Coordinates of C-alpha atoms in Angstrom, one line a residue:
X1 CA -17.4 -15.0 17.9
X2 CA -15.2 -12.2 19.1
X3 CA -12.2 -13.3 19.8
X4 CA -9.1 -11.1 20.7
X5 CA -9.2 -7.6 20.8
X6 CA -7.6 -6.1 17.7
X7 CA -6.8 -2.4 16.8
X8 CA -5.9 -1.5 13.2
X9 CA -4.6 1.4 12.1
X10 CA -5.8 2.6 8.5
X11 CA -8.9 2.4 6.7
X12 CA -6.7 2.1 3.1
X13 CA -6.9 -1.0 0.9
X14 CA -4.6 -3.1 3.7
X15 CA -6.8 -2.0 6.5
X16 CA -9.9 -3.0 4.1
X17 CA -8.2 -6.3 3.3
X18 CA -6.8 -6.8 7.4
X19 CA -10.9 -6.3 8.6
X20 CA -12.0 -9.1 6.0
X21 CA -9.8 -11.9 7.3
X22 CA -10.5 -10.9 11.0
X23 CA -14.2 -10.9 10.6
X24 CA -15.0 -13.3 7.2
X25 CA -12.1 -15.3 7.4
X26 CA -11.7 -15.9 11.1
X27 CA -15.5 -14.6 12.7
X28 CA -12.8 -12.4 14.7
X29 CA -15.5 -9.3 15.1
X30 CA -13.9 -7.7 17.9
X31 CA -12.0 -5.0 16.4
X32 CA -11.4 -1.6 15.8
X33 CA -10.0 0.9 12.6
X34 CA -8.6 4.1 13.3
X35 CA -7.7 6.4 10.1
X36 CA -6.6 9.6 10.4
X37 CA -8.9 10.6 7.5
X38 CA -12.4 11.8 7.1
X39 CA -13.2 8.7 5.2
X40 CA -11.9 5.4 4.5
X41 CA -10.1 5.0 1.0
X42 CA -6.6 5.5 2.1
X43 CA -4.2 6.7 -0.5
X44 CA -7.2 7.0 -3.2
X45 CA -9.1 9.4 -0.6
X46 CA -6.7 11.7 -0.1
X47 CA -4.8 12.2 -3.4
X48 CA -7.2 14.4 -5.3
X49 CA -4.5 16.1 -7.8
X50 CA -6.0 16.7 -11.6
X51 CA -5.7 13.2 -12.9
X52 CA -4.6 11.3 -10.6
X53 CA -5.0 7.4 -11.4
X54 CA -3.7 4.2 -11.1
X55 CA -0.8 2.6 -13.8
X56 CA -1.9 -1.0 -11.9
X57 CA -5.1 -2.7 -14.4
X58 CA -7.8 -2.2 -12.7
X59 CA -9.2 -6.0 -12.4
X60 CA -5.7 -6.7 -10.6
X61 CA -5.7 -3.5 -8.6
X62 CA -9.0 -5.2 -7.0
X63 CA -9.5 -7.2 -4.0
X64 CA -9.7 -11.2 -4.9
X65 CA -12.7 -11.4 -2.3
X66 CA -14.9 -8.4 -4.3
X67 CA -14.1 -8.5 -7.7
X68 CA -15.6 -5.9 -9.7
X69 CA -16.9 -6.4 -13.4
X70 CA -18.2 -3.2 -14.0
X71 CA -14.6 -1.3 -14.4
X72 CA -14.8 1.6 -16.3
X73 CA -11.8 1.2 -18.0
X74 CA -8.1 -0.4 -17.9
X75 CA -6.4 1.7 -15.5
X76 CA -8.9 3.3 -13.1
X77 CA -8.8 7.1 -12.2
X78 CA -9.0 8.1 -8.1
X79 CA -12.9 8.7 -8.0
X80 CA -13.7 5.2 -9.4
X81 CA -11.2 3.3 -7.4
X82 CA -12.1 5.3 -3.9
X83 CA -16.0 4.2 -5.2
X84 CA -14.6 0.6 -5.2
X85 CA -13.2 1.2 -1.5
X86 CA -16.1 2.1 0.1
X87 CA -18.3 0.0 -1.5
X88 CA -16.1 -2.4 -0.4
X89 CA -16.3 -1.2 2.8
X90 CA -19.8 -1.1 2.9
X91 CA -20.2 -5.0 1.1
X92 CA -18.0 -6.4 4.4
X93 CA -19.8 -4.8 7.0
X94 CA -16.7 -2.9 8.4
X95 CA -17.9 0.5 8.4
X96 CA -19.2 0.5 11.9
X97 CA -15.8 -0.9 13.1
X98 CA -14.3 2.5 11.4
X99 CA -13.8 5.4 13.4
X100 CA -12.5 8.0 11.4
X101 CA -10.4 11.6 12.1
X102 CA -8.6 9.8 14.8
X103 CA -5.1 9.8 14.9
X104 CA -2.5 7.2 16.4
X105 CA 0.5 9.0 18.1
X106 CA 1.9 5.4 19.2
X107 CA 1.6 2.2 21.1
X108 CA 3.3 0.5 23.9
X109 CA 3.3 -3.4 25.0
X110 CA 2.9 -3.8 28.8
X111 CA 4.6 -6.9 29.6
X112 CA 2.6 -7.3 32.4
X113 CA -0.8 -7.3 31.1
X114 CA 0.2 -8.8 28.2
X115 CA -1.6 -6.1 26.0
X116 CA -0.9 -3.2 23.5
X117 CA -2.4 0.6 25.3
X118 CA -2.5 2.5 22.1
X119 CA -2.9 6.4 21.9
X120 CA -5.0 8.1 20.3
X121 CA -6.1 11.8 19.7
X122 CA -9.6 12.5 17.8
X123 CA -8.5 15.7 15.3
X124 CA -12.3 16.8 15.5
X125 CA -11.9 17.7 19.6
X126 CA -8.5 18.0 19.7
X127 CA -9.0 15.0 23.0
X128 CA -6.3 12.6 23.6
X129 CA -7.2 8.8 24.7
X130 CA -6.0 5.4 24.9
X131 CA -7.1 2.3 24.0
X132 CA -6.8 -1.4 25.3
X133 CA -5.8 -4.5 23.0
X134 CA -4.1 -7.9 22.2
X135 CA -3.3 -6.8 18.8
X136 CA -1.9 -4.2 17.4
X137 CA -2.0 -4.2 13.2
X138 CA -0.4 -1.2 11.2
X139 CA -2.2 -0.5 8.0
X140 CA -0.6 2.7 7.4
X141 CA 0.7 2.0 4.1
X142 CA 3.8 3.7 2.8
X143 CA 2.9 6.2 0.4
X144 CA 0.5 7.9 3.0
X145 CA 3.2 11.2 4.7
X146 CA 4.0 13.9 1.8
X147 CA 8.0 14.7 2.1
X148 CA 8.3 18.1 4.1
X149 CA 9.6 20.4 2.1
X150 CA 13.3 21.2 2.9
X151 CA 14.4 24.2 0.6
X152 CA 16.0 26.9 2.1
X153 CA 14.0 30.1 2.6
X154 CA 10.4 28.3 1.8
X155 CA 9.4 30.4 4.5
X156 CA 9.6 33.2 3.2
X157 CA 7.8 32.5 -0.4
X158 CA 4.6 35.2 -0.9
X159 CA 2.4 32.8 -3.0
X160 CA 0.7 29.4 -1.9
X161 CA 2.9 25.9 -1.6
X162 CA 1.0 22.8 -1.5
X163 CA 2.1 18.8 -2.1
X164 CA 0.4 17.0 -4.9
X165 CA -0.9 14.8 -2.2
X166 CA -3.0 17.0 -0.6
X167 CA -4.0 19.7 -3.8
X168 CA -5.2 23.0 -3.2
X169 CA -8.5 22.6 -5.2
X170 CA -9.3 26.3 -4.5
X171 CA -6.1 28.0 -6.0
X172 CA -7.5 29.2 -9.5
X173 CA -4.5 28.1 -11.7
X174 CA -5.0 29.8 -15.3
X175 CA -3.1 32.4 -15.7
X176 CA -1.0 32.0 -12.9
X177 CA 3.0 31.4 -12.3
X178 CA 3.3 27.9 -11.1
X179 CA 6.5 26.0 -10.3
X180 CA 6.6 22.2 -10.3
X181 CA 9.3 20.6 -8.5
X182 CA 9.5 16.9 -9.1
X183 CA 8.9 15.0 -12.5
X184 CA 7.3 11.5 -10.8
X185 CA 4.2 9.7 -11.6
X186 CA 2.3 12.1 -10.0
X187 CA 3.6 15.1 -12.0
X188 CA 3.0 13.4 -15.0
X189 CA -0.2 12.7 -14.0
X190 CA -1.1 16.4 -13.5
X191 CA 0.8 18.6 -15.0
X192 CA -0.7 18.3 -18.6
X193 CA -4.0 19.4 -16.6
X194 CA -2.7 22.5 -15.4
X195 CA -1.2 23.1 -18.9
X196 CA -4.5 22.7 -20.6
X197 CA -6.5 24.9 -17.8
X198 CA -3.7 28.1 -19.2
X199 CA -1.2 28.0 -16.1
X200 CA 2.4 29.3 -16.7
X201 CA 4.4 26.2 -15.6
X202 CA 8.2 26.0 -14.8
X203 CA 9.2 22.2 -14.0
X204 CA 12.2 21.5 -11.9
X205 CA 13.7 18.0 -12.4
X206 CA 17.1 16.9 -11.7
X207 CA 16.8 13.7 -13.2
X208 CA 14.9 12.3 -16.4
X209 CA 12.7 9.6 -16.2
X210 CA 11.8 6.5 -18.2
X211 CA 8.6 7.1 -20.2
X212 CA 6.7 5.1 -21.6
X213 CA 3.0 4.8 -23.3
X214 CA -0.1 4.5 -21.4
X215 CA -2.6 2.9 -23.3
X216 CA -6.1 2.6 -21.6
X217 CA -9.1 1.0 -23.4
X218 CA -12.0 1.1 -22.0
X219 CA -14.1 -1.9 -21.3
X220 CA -17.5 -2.1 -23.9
X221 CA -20.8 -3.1 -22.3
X222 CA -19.9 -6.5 -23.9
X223 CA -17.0 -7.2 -22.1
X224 CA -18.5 -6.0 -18.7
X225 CA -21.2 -8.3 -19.1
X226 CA -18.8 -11.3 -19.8
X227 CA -16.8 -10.6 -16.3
X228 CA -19.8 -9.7 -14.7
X229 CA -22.2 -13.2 -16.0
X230 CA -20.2 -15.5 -17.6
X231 CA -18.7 -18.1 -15.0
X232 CA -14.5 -18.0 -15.0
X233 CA -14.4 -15.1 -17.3
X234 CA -13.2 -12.1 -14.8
X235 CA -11.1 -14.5 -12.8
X236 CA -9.4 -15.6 -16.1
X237 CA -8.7 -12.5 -17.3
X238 CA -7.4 -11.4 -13.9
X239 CA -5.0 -14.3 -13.8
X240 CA -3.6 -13.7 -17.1
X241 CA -2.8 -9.9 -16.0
X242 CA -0.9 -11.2 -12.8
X243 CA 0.8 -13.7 -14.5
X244 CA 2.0 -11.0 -17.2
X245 CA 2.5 -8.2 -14.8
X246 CA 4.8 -10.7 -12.7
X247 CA 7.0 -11.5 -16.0
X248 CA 8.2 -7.8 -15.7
X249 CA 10.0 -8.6 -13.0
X250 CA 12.6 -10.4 -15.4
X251 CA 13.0 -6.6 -16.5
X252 CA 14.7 -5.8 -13.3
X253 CA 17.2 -8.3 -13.0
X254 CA 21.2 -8.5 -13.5
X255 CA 21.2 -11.7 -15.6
X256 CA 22.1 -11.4 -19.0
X257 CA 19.0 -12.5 -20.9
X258 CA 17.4 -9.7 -18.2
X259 CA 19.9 -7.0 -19.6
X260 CA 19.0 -7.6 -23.7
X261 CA 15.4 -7.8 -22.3
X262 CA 16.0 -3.9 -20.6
X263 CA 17.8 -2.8 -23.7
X264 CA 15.1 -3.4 -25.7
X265 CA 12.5 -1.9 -23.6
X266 CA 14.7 1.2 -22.7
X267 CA 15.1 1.6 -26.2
X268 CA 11.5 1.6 -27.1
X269 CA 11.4 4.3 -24.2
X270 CA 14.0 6.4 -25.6
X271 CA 12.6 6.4 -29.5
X272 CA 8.7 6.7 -27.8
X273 CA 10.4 10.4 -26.4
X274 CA 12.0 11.2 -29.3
X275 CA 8.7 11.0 -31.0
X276 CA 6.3 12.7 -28.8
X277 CA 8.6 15.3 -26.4
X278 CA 10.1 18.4 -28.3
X279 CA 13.7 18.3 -29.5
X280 CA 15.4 20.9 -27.6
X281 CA 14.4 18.5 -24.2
X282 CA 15.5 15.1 -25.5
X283 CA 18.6 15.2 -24.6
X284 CA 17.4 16.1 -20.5
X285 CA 14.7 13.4 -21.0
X286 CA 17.5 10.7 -21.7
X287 CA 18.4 8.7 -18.4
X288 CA 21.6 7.8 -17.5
X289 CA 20.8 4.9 -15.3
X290 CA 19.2 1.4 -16.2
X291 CA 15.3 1.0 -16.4
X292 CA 13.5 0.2 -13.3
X293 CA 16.4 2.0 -11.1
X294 CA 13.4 4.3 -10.5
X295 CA 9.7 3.9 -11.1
X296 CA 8.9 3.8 -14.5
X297 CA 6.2 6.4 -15.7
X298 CA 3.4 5.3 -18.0
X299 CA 2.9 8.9 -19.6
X300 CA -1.0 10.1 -19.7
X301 CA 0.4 13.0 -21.9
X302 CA 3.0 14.3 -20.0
X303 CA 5.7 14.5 -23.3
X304 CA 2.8 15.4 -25.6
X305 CA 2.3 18.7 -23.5
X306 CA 6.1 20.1 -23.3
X307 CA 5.2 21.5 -26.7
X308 CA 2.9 24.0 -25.3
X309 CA 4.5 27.3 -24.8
X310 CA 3.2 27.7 -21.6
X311 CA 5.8 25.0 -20.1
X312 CA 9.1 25.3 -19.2
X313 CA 11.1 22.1 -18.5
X314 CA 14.5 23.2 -16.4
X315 CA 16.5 19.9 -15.8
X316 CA 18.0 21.8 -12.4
X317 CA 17.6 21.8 -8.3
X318 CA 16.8 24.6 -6.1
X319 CA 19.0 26.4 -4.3
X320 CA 16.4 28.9 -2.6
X321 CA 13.9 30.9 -2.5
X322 CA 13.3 34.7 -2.0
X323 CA 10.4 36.0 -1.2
X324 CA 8.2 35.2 -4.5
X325 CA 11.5 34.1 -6.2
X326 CA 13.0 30.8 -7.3
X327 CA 16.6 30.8 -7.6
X328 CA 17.8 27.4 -9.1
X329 CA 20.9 25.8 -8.3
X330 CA 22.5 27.8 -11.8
X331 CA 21.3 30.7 -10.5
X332 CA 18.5 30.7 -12.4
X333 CA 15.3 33.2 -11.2
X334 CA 12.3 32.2 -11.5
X335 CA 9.1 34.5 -10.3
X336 CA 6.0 32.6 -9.1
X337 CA 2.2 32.6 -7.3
X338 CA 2.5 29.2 -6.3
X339 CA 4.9 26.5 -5.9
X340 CA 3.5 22.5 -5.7
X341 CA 5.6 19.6 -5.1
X342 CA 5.4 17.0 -6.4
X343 CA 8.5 15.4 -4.3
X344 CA 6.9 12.0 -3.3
X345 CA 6.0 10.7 0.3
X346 CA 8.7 9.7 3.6
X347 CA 8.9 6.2 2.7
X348 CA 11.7 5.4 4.4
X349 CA 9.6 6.2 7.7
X350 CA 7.7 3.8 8.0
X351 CA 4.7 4.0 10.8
X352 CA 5.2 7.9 10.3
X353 CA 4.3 9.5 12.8
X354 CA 3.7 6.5 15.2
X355 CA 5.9 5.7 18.2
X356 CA 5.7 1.7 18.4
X357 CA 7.5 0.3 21.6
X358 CA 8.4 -3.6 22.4
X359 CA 8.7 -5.6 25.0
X360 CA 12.1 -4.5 25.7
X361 CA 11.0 -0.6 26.3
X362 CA 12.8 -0.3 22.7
X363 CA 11.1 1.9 20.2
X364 CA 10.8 0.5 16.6
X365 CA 13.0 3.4 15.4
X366 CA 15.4 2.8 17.5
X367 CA 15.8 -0.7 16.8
X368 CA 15.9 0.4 13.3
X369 CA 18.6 2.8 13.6
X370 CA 20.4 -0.4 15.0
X371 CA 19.7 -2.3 12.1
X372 CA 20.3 0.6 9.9
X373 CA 16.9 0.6 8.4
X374 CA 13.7 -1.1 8.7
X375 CA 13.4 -4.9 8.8
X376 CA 11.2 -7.5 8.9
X377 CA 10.3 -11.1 9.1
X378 CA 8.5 -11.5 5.9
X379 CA 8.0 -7.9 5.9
X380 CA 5.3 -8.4 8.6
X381 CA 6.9 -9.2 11.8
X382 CA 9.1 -7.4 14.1
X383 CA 11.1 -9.5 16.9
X384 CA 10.6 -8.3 20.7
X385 CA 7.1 -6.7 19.1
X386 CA 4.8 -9.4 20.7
X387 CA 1.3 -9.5 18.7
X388 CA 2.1 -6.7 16.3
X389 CA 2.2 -7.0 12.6
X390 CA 3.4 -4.5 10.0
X391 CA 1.2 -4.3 6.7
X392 CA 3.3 -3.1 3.9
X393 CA 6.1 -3.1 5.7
X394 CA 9.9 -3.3 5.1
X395 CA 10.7 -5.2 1.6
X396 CA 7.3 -6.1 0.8
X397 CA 7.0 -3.5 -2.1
X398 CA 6.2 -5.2 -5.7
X399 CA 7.7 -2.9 -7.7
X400 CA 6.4 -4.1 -10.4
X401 CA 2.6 -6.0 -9.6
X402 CA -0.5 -4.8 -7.3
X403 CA 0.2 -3.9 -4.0
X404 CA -3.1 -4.5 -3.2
X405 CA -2.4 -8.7 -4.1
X406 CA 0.6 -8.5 -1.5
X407 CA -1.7 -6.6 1.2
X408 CA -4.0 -9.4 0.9
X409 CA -0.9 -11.9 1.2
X410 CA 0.3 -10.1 4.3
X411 CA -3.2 -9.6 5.8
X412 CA -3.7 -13.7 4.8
X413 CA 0.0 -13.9 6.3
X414 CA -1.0 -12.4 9.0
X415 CA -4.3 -13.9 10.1
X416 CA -2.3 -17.6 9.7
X417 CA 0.7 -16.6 12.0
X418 CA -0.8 -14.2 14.7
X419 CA -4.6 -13.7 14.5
X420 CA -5.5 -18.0 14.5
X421 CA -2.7 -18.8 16.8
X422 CA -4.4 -16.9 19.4
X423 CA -7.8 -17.3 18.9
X424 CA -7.1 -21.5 18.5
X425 CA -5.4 -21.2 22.3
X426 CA -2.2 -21.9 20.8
X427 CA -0.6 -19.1 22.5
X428 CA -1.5 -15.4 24.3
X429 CA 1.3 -13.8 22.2
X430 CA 3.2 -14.5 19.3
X431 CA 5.8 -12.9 18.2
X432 CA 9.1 -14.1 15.6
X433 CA 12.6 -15.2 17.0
X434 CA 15.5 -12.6 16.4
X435 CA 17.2 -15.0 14.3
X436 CA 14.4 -15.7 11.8
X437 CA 13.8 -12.1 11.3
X438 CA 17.8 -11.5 10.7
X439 CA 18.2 -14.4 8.5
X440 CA 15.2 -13.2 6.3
X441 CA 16.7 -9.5 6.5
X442 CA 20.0 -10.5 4.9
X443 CA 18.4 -12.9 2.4
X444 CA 16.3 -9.9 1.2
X445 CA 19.5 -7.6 0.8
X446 CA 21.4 -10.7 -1.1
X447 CA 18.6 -10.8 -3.4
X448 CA 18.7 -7.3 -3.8
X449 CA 22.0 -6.5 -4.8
X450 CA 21.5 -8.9 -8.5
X451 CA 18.5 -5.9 -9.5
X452 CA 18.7 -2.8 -11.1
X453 CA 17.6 -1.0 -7.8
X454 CA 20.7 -1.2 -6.6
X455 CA 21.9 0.4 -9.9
X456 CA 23.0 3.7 -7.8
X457 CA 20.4 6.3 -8.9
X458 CA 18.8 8.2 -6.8
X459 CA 15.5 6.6 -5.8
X460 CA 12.8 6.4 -3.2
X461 CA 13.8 3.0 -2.5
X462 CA 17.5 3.5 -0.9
X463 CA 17.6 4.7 2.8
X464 CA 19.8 7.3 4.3
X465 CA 22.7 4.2 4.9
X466 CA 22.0 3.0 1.3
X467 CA 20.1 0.3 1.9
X468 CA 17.0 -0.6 -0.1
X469 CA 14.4 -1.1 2.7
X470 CA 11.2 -0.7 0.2
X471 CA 11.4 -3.2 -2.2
X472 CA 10.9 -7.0 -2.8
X473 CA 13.6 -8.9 -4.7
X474 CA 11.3 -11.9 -6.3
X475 CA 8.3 -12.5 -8.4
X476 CA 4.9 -11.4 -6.2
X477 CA 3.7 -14.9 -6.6
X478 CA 6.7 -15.9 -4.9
X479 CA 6.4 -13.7 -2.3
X480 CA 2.9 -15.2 -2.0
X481 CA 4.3 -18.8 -2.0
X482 CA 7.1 -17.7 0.7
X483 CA 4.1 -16.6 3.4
X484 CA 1.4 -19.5 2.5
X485 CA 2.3 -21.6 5.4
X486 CA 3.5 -20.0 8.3
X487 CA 6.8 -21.9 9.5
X488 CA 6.2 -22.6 13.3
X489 CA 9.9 -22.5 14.5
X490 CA 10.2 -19.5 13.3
X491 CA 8.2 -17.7 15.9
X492 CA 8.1 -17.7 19.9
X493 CA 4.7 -18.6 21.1
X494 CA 4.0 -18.0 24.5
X495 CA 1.0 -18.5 27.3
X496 CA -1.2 -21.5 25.2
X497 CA -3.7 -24.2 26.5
X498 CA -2.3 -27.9 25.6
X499 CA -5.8 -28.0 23.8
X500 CA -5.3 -25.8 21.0
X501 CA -4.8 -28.0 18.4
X502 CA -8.0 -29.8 19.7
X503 CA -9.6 -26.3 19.4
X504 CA -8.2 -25.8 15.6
X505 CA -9.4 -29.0 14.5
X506 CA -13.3 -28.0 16.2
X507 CA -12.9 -25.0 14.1
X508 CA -12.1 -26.3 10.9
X509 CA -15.0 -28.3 11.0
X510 CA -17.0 -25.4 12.1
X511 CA -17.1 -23.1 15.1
X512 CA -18.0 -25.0 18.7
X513 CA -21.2 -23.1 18.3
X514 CA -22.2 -24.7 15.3
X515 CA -21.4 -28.0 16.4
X516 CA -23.1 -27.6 19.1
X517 CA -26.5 -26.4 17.5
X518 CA -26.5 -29.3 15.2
X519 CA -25.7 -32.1 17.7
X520 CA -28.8 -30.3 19.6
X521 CA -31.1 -29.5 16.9
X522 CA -30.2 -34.0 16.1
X523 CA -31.0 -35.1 19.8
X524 CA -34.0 -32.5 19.6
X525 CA -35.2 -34.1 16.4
X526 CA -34.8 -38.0 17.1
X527 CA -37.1 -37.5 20.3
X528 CA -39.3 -35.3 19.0
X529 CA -40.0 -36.8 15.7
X530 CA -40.1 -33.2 14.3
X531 CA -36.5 -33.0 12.3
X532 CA -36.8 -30.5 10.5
X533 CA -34.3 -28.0 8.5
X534 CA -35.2 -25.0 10.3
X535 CA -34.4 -26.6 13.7
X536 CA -30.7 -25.8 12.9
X537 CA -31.4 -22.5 11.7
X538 CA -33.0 -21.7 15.0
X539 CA -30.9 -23.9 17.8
X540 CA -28.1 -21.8 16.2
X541 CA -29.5 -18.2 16.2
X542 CA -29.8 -18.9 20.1
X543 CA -26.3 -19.7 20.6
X544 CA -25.1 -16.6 18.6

């Protein structure tokens, strides 16, 4: 079967998980993937840094359709986990449906066809194209665009800048003047590698973190060979981890048995500092907001290494640079041969750099600057976006689970209320009323405002207007309960045949194809008197 045309954009874990229900879930196998990228992987092929890794456990930070029992260890490091993607990849089929080095600029609906035109431009010719389709997926994922840098007179710097996100693996670091800017996950993660290798490091951080330890055993040939031979075992011991991961969210919360829960973690936090960071930083190293505000940061040795003297830790801004000079917002003057920032990713923007235009000749900016920042239905669907659906998008971000289980429950989300709509003859386009996607909107920011996210730090999760547009106020496994049944009147469906529920009930049985080849291979048999098991086998190769 081929069914509708469908172009994704994004060969990351969503764009991974979005080919598997088109072509195993729903024999949908006319498709396309376009990644910017020279190879699929997403955010795990292109962040390269000096140990970078993942704080999700690895048997939940796994596909639920390819488990994986030969995990190295608890919480997987970038080479192992980009391994798992393409192998992936390669277990599906989907590479040939992968075109990689292209780039999407946008995509417009044309009302009148009733299809997306999507361009394109392939980075290896510099050629721009477009492309035809029903359906148009974004896979981009949100932690995909480094933050530009914005510091007055980074111009003018002598030395080398790069973002964490895309490391400069041929800058020699020891011996050299390096200034960090940032203290996130991703400088923790690095950092104490550039200490070790002899680099000269002066970190800029305007705000402390919470830290906390980051145990990670490493699985025995024993336990791999019970996930990998022992029926239940690995889907057991994945269970366990969601349901325990999802409890944190109780962390996050305004309640009162929420708050002594908080206390007591923050002050676990506070005396795990105290015992492994040097005095003179613990009182810069103290927050001054509640836990979870921002993302928490399970240390890999980050505290352990500000006791090298090769590490300065300079709880300050930057006001700008000169020439080879940083001058911090004190007035501080730091000298340098390379700056790196580690100052996170535009995700507030999501579909960066993409221009998507509705129906309505309405961009999806604009109508976000209308709603003052992103929305959507189930943060999926976009109203007036016929056939379009948004993988990670608005208020779908677990702050606290695997957001590779909530990309499957989108892409599942997805392939119920768009992708088997269409291909059942239910409808030529889908799309969700206005009023469904507002009344999910506001019952997202309700939610919201009774977490710690909308403590008032400064965090990744607050837009421009103040509005958390990121994250997702429940428990993943409600989220996963809020999207398992699609709710019809909640979408227009437009252009159907009055036999499409006659068409889903032939395919839940099996395709018409099959059917078909076993009535035939029957009739074939009965009059023959030669029914035989490989009749079906072969009646059904024919029609495929």
């Amino acid at each position: 079967m081929s069914g509708p045309s469908v172009i994704i954009i994004g060969a990351g874990p969503s764009g991974i998980s979005m080919a598997y229900n088109l072509k195993q879930k729903t024999g949908v196998t006319n498709f396309t993937i376009y990644d910017s990228a020279a190879s699929p992987g997403g955010v795990w092929h292109l962040n390269t840094y000096p140990s970078c890794g993942c704080d999700v456990y690895s048997h939940l930070y796994s596909f639920s359709f390819n488990l994986e029992s030969q995990w190295s260890q608890e919480l997987a490091d970038q080479p192992e986990i980009e391994r798992y993607m393409n192998n992936t990849v390669d277990k599906l089929g989907i590479r040939p449906h992968i075109h990689t080095q292209v780039e999407c600029a946008g995509a417009a609906w044309h009302n009148d066809k009733q299809h997306w035109v999507v361009r394109l431009k392939d980075l290896k010719t510099g050629l721009s194209f477009t492309r035809q389709c029903d359906v148009f997926i974004s896979c981009v994922g949100a932690i995909s665009i480094p933050k530009d840098i914005n510091i007055p007179g980074h111009e003018s710097f002598t030395g080398t800048i790069w973002h964490s996100a895309r490391w400069n693996h041929d800058f020699k670091v020891a011996g050299k003047r390096i200034a960090v800017i940032g203290n996130g996950c991703s400088a923790s993660q690095f950092v104490p590698r550039l200490v070790e290798a002899g680099a000269n490091i002066v970190q800029y951080a305007r705000s402390p973190q919470w830290y906390h330890p980051r145990p990670n055993h490493r699985y025995t040939s024993l336990e791999k060979f019970s996930f990998a031979w022992i029926p239940g075992v690995m889907r057991a011991y994945r269970l366990w981890l969601f349901l325990t991961t999802d409890s944190l969210l109780t962390t996050y919360l305004a309640t009162g048995k929420a708050q002594n829960v908080r206390a007591k973690v923050e002050a676990e936090s506070i005396a795990y500092m105290k015992a492994t960071a040097p005095k003179k930083y613990h009182q810069i190293l103290t927050p001054n907001y509640p836990l979870g505000c921002k993302r928490r940061v399970f240390d890999p040795g980050y505290l352990a290494c500000l006791n090298a003297p090769n590490i300065e830790l300079l709880p300050e801004g930057i006001d700008h640079i000169e020439g080879n000079t940083i001058v911090s917002s004190s007035g501080k003057r730091h000298e340098f041969d390379a700056i790196i920032l580690a100052t996170g990713y535009k995700v507030q923007e999501f579909l960066t750099p993409m221009e998507i235009v509705g129906d309505e000749g309405r961009s999806l900016g604009q109508y976000w600057k209308e709603t003052r920042g992103a929305q959507a239905y189930r943060g999926t669907f976009v109203s007036h976006f016929p056939n379009f659906a948004i993988i990670f998008g608005p208020n779908s971000f677990p702050a606290h689970n695997s957001v590779i289980f909530t990309a499957e429950v989108q892409c599942e989300f997805t392939r119920k209320a768009l992708i088997e709509p269409l291909v059942n003859g239910r409808a030529k386009t889908v799309s969700v009323s206005s009023s469904a996607e507002n009344l999910d909107a506001q019952s997202v920011q309700i939610g919201l405002k009774k977490t710690v996210w909308e403590a008032g730090c400064s965090n990744w999760y607050l837009n421009e207007w103040g509005r958390n547009t990121a994250s997702y106020p429940g428990y993943a496994s409600s989220y996963w309960l809020e999207t398992l049944f699609p709710k019809a009147q909640d979408f227009v469906f437009s252009g159907g045949s009055p036999w499409w529920r006659f068409n889903a009930l032939l395919r839940a049985v099996g395709n018409k194809a099959s059917i078909f080849a076993i009535t035939t291979a029957l009739i074939y048999g009965v009059k023959t008197g030669k029914l035989r098991l490989d009749t079906f086998a072969k009646l059904r190769s024919l029609v495929f």
